[in-house]
Coordinates of C-alpha atoms and ligand atoms in Angstrom, one line a residue:
X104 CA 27.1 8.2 15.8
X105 CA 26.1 4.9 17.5
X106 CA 23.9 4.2 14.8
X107 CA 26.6 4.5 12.3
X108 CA 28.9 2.6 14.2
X109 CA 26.4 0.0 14.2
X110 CA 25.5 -0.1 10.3
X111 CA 29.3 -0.2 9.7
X112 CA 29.7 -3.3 11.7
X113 CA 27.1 -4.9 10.1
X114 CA 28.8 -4.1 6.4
X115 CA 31.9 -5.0 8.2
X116 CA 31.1 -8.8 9.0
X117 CA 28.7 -8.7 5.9
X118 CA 31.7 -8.4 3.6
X119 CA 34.0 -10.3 5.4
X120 CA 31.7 -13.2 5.6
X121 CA 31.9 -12.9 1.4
X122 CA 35.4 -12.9 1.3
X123 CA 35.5 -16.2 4.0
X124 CA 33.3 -18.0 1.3
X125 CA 36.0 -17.8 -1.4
X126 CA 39.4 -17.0 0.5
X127 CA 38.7 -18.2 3.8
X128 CA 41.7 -17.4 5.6
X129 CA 42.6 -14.0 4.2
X130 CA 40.4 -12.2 7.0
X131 CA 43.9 -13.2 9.0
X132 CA 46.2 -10.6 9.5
X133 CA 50.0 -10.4 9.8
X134 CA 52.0 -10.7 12.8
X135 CA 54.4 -8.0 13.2
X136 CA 54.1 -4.4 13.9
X137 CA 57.9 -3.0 14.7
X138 CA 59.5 -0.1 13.1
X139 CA 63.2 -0.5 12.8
X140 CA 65.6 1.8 14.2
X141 CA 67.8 1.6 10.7
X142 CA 64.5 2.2 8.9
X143 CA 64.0 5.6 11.3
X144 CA 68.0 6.7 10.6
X145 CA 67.2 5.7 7.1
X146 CA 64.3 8.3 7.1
X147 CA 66.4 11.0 9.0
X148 CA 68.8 11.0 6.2
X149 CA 71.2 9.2 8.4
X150 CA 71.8 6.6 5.8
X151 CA 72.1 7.4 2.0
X152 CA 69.7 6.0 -0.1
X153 CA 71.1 3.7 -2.6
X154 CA 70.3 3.4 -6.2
X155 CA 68.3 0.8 -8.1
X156 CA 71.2 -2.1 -9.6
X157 CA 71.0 -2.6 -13.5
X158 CA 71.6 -5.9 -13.0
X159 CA 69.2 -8.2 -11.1
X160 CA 69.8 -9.1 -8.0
X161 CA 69.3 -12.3 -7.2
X162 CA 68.7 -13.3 -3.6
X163 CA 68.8 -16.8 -2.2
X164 CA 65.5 -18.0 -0.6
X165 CA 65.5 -21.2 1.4
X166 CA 62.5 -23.1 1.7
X167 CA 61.5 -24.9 4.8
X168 CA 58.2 -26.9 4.0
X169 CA 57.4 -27.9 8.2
X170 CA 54.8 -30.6 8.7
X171 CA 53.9 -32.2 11.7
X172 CA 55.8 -35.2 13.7
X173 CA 54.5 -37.8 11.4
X174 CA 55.7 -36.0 8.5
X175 CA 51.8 -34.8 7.4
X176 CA 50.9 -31.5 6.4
X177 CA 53.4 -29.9 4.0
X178 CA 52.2 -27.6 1.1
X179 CA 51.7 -28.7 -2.0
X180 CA 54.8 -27.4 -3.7
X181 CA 53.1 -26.5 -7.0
X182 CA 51.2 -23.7 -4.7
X183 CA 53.9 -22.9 -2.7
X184 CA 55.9 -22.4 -6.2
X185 CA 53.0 -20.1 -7.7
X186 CA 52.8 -18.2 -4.7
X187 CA 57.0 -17.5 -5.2
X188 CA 56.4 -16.5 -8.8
X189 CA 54.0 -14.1 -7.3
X190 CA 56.5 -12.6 -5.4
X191 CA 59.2 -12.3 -7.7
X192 CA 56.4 -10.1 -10.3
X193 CA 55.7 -8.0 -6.6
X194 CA 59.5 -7.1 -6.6
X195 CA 60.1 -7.1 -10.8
X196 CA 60.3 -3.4 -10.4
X197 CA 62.9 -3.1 -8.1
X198 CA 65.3 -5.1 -9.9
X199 CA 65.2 -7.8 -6.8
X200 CA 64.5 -11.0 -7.4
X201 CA 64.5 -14.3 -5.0
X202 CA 65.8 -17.5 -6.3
X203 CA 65.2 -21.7 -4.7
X204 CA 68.5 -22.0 -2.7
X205 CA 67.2 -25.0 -0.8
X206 CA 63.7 -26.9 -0.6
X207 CA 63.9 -29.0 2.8
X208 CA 61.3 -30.9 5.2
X209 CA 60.8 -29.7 8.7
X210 CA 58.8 -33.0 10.6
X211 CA 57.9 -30.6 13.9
X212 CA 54.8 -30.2 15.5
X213 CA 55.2 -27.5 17.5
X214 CA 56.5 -25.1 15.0
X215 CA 54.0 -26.8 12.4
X216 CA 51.0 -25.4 14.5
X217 CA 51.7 -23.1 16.6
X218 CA 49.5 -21.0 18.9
X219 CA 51.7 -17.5 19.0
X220 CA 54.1 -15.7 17.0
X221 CA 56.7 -15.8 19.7
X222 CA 56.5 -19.5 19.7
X223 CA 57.2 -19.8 16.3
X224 CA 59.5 -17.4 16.0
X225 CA 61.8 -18.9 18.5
X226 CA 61.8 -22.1 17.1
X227 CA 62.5 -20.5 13.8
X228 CA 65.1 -18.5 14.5
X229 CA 66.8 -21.2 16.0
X230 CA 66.5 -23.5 12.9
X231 CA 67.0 -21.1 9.7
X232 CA 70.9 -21.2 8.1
X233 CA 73.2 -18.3 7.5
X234 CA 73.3 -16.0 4.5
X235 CA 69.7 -17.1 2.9
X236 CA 66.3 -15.6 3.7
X237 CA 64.6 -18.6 5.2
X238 CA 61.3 -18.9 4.7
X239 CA 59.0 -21.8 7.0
X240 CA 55.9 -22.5 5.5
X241 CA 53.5 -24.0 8.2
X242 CA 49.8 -25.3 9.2
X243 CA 49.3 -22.3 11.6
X244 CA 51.0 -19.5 12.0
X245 CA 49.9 -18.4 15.6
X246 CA 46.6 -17.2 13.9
X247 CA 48.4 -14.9 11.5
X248 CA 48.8 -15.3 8.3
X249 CA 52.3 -14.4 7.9
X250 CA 55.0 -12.3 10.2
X251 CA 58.3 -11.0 9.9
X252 CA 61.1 -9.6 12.0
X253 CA 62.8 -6.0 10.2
X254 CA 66.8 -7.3 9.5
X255 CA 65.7 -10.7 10.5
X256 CA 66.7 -13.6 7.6
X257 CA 63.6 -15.8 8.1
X258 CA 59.8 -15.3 8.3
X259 CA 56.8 -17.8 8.7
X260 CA 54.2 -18.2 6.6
X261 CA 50.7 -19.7 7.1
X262 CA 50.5 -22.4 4.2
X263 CA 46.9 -21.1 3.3
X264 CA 48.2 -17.9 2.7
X265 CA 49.6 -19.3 -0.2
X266 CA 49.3 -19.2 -3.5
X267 CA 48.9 -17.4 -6.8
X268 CA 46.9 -14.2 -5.6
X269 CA 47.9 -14.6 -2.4
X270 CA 50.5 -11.4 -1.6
X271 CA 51.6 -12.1 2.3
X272 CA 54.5 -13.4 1.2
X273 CA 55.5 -9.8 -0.6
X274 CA 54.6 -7.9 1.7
X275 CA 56.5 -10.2 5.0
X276 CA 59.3 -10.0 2.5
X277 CA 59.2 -6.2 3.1
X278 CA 59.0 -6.4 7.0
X279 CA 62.2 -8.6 6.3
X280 CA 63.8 -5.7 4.4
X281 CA 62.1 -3.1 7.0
X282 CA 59.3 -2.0 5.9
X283 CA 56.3 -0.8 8.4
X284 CA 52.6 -0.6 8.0
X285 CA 51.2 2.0 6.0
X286 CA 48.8 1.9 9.3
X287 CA 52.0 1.7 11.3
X288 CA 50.2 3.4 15.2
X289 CA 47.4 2.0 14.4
X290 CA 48.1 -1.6 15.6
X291 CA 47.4 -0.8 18.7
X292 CA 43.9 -0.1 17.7
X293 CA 41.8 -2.9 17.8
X294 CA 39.3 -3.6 15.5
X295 CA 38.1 -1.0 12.4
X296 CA 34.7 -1.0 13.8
X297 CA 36.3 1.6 16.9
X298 CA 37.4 4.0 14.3
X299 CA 34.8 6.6 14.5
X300 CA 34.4 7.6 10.7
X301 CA 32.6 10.5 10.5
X302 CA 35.1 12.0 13.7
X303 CA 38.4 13.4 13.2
X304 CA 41.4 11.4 14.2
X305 CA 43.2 12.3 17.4
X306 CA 46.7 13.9 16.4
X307 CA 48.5 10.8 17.9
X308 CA 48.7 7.1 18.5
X309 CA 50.2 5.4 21.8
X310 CA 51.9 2.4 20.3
X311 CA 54.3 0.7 22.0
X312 CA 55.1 3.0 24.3
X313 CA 55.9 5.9 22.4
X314 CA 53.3 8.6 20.8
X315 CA 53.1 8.2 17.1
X316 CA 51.6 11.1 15.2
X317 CA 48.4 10.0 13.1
X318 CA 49.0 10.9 9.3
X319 CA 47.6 14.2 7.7
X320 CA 46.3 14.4 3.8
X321 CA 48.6 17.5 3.5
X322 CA 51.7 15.8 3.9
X323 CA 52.8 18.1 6.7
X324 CA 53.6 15.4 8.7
X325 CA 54.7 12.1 5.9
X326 CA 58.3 11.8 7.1
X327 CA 57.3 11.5 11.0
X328 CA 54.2 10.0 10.8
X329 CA 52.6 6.3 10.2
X330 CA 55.4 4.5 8.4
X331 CA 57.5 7.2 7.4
X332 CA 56.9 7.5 3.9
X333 CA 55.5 10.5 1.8
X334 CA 54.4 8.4 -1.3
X335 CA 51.9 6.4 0.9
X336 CA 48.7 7.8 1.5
X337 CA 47.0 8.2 5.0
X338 CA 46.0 4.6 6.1
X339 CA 44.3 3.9 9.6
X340 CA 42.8 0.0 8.7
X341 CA 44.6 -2.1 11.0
X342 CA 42.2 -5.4 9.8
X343 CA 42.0 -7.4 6.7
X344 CA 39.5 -5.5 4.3
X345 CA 38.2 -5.8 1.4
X346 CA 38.1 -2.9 -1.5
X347 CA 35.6 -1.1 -3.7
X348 CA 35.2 -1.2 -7.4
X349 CA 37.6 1.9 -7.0
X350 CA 40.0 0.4 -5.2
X351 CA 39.8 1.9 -2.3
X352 CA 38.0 1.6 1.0
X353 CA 34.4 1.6 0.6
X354 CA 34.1 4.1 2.9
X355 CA 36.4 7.8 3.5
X356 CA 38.1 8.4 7.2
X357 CA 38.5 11.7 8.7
X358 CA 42.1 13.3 9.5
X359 CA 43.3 15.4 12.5
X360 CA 42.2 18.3 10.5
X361 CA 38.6 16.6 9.8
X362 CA 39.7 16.3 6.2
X363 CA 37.6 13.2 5.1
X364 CA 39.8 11.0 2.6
X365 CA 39.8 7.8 0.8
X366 CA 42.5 4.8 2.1
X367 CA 43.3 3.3 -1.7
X368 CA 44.0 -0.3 -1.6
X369 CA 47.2 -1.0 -4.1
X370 CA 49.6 -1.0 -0.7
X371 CA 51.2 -4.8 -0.6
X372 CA 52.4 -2.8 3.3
X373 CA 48.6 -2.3 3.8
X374 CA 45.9 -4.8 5.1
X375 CA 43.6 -4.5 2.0
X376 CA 43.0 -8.1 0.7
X377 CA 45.0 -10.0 -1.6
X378 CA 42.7 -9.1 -4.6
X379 CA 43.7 -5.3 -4.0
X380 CA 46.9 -5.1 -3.3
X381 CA 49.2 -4.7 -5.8
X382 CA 52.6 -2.5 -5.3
X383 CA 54.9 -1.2 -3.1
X384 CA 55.3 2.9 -3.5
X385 CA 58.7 4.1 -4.8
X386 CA 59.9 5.3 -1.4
X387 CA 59.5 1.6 0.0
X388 CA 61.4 0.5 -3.1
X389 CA 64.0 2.7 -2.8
X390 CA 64.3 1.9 1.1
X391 CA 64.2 -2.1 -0.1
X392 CA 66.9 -1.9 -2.2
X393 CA 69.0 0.6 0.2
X394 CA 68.4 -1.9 3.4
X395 CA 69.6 -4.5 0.8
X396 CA 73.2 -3.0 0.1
X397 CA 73.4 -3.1 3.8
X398 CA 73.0 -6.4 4.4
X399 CA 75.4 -9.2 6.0
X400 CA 73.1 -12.0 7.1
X401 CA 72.2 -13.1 3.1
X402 CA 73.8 -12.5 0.5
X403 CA 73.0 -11.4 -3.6
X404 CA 74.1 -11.9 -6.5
X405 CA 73.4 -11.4 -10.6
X406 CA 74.2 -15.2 -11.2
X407 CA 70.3 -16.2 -11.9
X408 CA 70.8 -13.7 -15.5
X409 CA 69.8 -15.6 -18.0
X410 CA 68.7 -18.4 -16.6
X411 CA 65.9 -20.6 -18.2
X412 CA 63.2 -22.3 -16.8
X413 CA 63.2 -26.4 -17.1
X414 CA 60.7 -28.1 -18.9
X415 CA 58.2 -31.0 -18.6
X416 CA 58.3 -32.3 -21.8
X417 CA 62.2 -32.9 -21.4
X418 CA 61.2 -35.2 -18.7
X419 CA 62.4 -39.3 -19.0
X420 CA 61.0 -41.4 -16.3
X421 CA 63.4 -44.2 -15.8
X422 CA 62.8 -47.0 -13.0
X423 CA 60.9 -48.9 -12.4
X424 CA 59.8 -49.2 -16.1
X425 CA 56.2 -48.2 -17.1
X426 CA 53.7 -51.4 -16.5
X427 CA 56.1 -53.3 -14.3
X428 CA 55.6 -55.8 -11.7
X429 CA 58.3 -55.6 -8.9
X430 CA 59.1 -58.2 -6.6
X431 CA 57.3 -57.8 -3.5
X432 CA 59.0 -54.6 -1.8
X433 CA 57.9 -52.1 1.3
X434 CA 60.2 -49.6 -0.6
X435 CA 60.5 -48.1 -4.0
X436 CA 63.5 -46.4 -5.5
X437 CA 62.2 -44.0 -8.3
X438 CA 64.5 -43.0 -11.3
X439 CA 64.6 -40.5 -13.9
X440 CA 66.4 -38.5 -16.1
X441 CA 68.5 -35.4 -15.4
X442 CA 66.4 -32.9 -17.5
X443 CA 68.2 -29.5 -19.0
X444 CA 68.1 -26.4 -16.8
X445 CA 66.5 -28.4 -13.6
X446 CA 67.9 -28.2 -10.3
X447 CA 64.9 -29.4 -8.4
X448 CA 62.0 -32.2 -9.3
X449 CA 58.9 -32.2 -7.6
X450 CA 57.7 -35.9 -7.2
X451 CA 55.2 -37.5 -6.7
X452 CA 53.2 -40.9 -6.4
X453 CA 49.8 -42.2 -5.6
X454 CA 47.5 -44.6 -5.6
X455 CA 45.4 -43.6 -8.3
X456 CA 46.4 -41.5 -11.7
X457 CA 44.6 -38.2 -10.3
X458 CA 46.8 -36.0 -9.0
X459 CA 44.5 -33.4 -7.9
X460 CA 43.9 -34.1 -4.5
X461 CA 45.4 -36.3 -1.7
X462 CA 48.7 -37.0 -2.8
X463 CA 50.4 -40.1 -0.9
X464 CA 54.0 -38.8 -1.2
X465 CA 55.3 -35.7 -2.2
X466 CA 59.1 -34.5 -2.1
X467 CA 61.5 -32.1 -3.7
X468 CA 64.8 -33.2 -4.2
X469 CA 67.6 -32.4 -6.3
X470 CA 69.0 -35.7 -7.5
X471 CA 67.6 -37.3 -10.2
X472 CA 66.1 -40.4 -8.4
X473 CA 63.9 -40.9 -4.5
X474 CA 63.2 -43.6 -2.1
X475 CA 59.4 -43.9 -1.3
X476 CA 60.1 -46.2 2.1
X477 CA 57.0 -45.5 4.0
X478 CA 55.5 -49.0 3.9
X479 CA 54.6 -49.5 0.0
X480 CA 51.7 -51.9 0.1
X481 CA 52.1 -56.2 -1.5
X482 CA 49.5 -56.3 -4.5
X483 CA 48.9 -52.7 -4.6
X484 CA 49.3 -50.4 -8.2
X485 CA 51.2 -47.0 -7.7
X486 CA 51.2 -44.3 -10.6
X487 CA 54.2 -41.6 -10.2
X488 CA 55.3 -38.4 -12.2
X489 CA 57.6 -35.5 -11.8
X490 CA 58.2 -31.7 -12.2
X491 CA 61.7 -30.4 -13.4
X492 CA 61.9 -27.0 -12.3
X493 CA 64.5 -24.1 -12.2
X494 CA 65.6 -22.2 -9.1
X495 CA 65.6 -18.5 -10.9
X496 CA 62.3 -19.6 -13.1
X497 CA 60.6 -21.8 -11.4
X498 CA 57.4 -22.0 -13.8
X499 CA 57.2 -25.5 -15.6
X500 CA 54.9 -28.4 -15.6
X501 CA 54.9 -31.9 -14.5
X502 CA 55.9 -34.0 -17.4
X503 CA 53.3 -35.9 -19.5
X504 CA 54.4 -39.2 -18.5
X505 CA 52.7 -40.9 -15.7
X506 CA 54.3 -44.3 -14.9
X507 CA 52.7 -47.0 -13.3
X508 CA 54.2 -50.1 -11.0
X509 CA 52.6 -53.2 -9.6
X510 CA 53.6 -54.2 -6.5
X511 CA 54.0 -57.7 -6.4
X512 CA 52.7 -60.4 -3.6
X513 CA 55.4 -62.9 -3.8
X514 CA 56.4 -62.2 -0.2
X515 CA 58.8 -65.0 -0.5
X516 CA 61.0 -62.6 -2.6
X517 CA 61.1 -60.4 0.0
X518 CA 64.0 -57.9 1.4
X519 CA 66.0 -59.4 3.4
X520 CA 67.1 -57.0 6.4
X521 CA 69.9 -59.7 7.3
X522 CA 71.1 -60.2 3.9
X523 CA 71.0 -56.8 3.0
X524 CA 73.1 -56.2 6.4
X525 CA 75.7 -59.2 5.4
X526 CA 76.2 -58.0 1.3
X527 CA 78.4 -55.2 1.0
X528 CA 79.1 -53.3 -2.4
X529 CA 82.6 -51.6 -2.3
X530 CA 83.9 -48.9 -3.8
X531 CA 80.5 -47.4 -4.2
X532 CA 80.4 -44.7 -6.0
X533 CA 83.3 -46.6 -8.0
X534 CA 85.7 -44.7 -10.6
X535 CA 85.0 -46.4 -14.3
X536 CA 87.5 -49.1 -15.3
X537 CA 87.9 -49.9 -11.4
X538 CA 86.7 -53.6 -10.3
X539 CA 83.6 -53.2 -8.7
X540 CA 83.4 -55.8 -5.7
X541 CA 80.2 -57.3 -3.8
X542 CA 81.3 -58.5 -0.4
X543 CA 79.1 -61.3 1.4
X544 CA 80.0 -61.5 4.7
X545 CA 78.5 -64.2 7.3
X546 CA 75.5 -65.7 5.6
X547 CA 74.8 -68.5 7.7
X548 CA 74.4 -71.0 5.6
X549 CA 75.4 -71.8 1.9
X550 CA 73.6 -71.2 -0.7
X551 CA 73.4 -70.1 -4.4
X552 CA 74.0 -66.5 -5.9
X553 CA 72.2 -64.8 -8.6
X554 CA 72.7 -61.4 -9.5
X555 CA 71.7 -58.7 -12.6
X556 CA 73.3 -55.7 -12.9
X557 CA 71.0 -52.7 -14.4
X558 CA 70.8 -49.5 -15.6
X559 CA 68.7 -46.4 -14.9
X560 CA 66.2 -47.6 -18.1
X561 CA 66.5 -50.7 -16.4
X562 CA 68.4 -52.8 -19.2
X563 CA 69.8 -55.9 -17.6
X564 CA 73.6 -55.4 -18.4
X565 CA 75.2 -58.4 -17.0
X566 CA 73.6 -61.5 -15.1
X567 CA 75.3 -64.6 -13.1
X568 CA 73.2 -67.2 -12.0
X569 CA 73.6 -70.1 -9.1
X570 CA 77.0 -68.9 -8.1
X571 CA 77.7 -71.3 -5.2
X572 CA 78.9 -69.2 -2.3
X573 CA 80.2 -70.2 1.5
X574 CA 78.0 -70.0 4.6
X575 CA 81.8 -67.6 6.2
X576 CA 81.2 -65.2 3.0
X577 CA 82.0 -64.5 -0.8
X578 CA 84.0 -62.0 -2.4
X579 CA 82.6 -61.3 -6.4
X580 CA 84.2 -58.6 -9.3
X581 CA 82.2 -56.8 -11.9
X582 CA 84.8 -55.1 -14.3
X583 CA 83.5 -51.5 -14.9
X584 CA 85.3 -50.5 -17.4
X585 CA 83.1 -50.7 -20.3
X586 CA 80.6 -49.0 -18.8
X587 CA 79.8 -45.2 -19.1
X588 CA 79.3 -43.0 -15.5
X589 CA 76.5 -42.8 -14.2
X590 CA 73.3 -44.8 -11.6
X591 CA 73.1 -48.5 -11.7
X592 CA 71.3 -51.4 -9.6
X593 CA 72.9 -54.6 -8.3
X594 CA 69.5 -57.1 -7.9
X595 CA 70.7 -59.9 -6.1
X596 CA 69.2 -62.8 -5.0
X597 CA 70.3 -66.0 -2.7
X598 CA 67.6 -68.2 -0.9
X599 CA 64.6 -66.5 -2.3
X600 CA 65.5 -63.9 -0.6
X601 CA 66.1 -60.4 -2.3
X602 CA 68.5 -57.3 -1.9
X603 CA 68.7 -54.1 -4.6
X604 CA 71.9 -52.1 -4.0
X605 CA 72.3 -48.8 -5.8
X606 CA 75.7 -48.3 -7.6
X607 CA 76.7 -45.1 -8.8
X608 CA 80.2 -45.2 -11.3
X609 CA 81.7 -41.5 -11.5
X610 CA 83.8 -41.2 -14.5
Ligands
ZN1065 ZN1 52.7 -6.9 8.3

């Protein structure tokens, strides 16, 4: 026996050093272990199982991307989206489906990396809205790669747990709709390596202060034991592993009644890897959708039918124009088009035209334009491009236009945070046909005005030059009325000084 247990940890690390070359943190685990007590009524018949909807249900999932203090750290959305596409095929068959609500920036270091699941929970649970699943994607995730709560509406994900084989977020999904461990008892158990393989399994667990029985291949014991569930097979692997050609572990276990059996490794509820896993079992679907009827604390709906994923190649990019040198600015405002079925863009600009790895800014936002204003360099080129995508489909691609500015160096042009603070535009947004006025309030000494108004191609519509205007103020009317609704810049100019004000007319 010693001998075997010493071969199998040798196997053990051997494979789990493979998988660390090419998925390196999948050897992580997830950080929750709690039956719920509707999931044990549910299983006692107390609650009636509900049937499968015809109609989709769609169920809103808001996305908290958390990066540290300064803002650094946040996913790449692109991986965060494949990873949610994955999890809408894991749940294709039980006619649940999660849609984008909201994609929002956490800057908070403490929740970003944090060192336990109770830390990170609290923090949260304290910041996740009402009647959404919130999901907070983070650095680390106190060493786990994802946890959940049972009838909780949040969960926290590791951000390298991520991705397009990557199938934590399924399977916290089903904590979050009650779901235990096909392991469940065995938590309490350590590592693999102290299950004795060849030996029978005692009869029960201590596990959290109660004696769960230890799961039999006759079934005798399916609806008390392990997570409850007759459709999911005997499973006492409470560590990430890795499965055979026939998916299953490589090696078989022995029940209470020395039966040896094989542990296969489709479970998403189990700890097989990522490359296994595969399913949930119809029992777990049915309890999905049943815990879902019962829900108050988010809400579904069948609105996503029919919807229609956006596309790239409907993508304009607007301001500032392709191959343009700007005035000297330590901001950019970045315009474009408002592209059929989008409801969220995924921008992004650099330094260089390769996008595949550092990436100086990247947000997601639903308007159709975004200030960069994190100290845009004098002299410097920038390239930018966005990704329309769809809250119920989210597949798409950036668009094929890449857009390039030039900084300029004429620091004398430079924005002025007194001017800025003395030139008012009012009403802004303005309803079409209505004067539109720009106020200039205490400018401390006279001088001359110049100003263009422009649109979101960035046509100059109208320009005034050398308007003398008072050191006490000016007061100035641009009739709207010819033009259509819609995003407009007022570039003005007094004293080689520079302010851009953005004008929105609503029809
Ligand atoms: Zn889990």
């Amino acid at each position: 026996m010693k001998l075997l247990q010493l071969t199998f940890a040798t196997l053990l690390l051997a494979s789990f050093s493979l998988i660390a070359q090419t998925q390196p943190e999948h050897e992580k685990g997830c950080g929750i272990s709690i039956k719920s007590d509707w999931l044990v009524k549910y299983q006692h018949g107390e609650i009636p199982p509900a049937r499968k909807s015809l109609m989709t249900q769609y169920i809103p999932v808001r996305m908290v991307v958390v990066g540290e203090n300064d803002g650094n750290g946040y996913i790449d959305p692109t991986q965060l989206l494949q990873s949610f596409q994955l999890l809408n095929e894991d749940f294709a068959s039980t006619n649940i489906q999660f849609y984008v609500s909201d994609y929002d920036f956490l800057d908070l270091s403490s929740l970003y990396d944090h060192s336990t699941t109770s830390i990170g929970s609290s923090l949260a649970s304290n910041r996740r809205e009402s009647n959404k699943i919130n999901t907070f994607v983070v650095g680390t995730a106190g060493g786990a790669c994802g946890y959940a709560t049972p009838r909780t509406n949040y969960l926290v994900m590791d951000k390298d747990c991520m991705g397009r084989i990557d199938r934590t977020w399924a399977h916290e999904m089903g904590h979050v709709f009650t779901l235990a461990h096909t392991f469940y008892g065995w938590e309490s158990v350590e590592e693999i390596s102290n299950i004795e393989l060849t030996e029978r399994a005692p009869s029960t667990l201590s596990y959290r202060g109660r004696n769960v029985p230890v799961e039999r291949t006759d079934g005798s014991n399916c609806e008390d034991a392990a997570d409850g569930f007759c459709d999911t097979a005997p499973d006492y692997l409470m560590e990430r592993w890795a499965c055979n050609i026939a998916g299953e572990y490589r090696d078989s276990l022995t029940d209470p009644d020395s039966i040896r059996f094989a542990v296969p490794a489709q479970n998403i509820m189990s700890y097989a890897s990522d490359a296994c896993v595969n399913t949930f079992s119809e029992e777990q679907k049915t309890a999905m959708i049943t815990n879902m009827s019962t829900r108050s604390d988010f809400s579904s709906n069948s609105s996503g039918e029919g919807a229609v994923a956006a596309n790239g190649e409907d993508m304009n990019l607007l301001l500032p124009e392709h191959n343009v040198t700007l005035p000297y600015n330590n901001f950019v405002e970045l315009v474009w088009n408002e592209t059929p079925n989008a409801d969220f863009y995924i921008v992004q600009m650099n330094r260089s035209n390769n996008f595949n790895g550092n990436i100086l800014f990247t947000r997601v936002v639903t308007d159709t334009s975004v200030v960069f204003d994190e100290g845009l360099l004098d002299n410097t080129r920038y390239y930018w491009r966005v990704r329309p995508f769809n809250a119920y489909q989210v597949e798409s691609d950036f668009g094929d236009q890449v857009f390039r500015f030039r900084n300029g160096d004429f620091p004398v042009n430079t924005i002025d945070a007194a001017l800025n603070a003395a030139i008012t535009i009012a009403p802004n947004p303005v309803a079409g046909g209505q004067d539109l006025r720009i106020i200039g309030q205490d400018l401390g000494l006279s001088s001359n005005l110049t100003y263009d108004l422009i649109d979101a191609s960035g046509r100059v519509l109208l320009t005034r030059e050398n308007l003398p205007v008072a050191a006490a103020g000016f007061n100035e009317r641009i009739e709207t009325g010819t033009l259509p609704a819609g995003v407009y810049f007022l570039r003005l100019r007094m004293n080689e000084k520079l302010v851009t004000k953005r004008v929105v007319i609503t029809p």
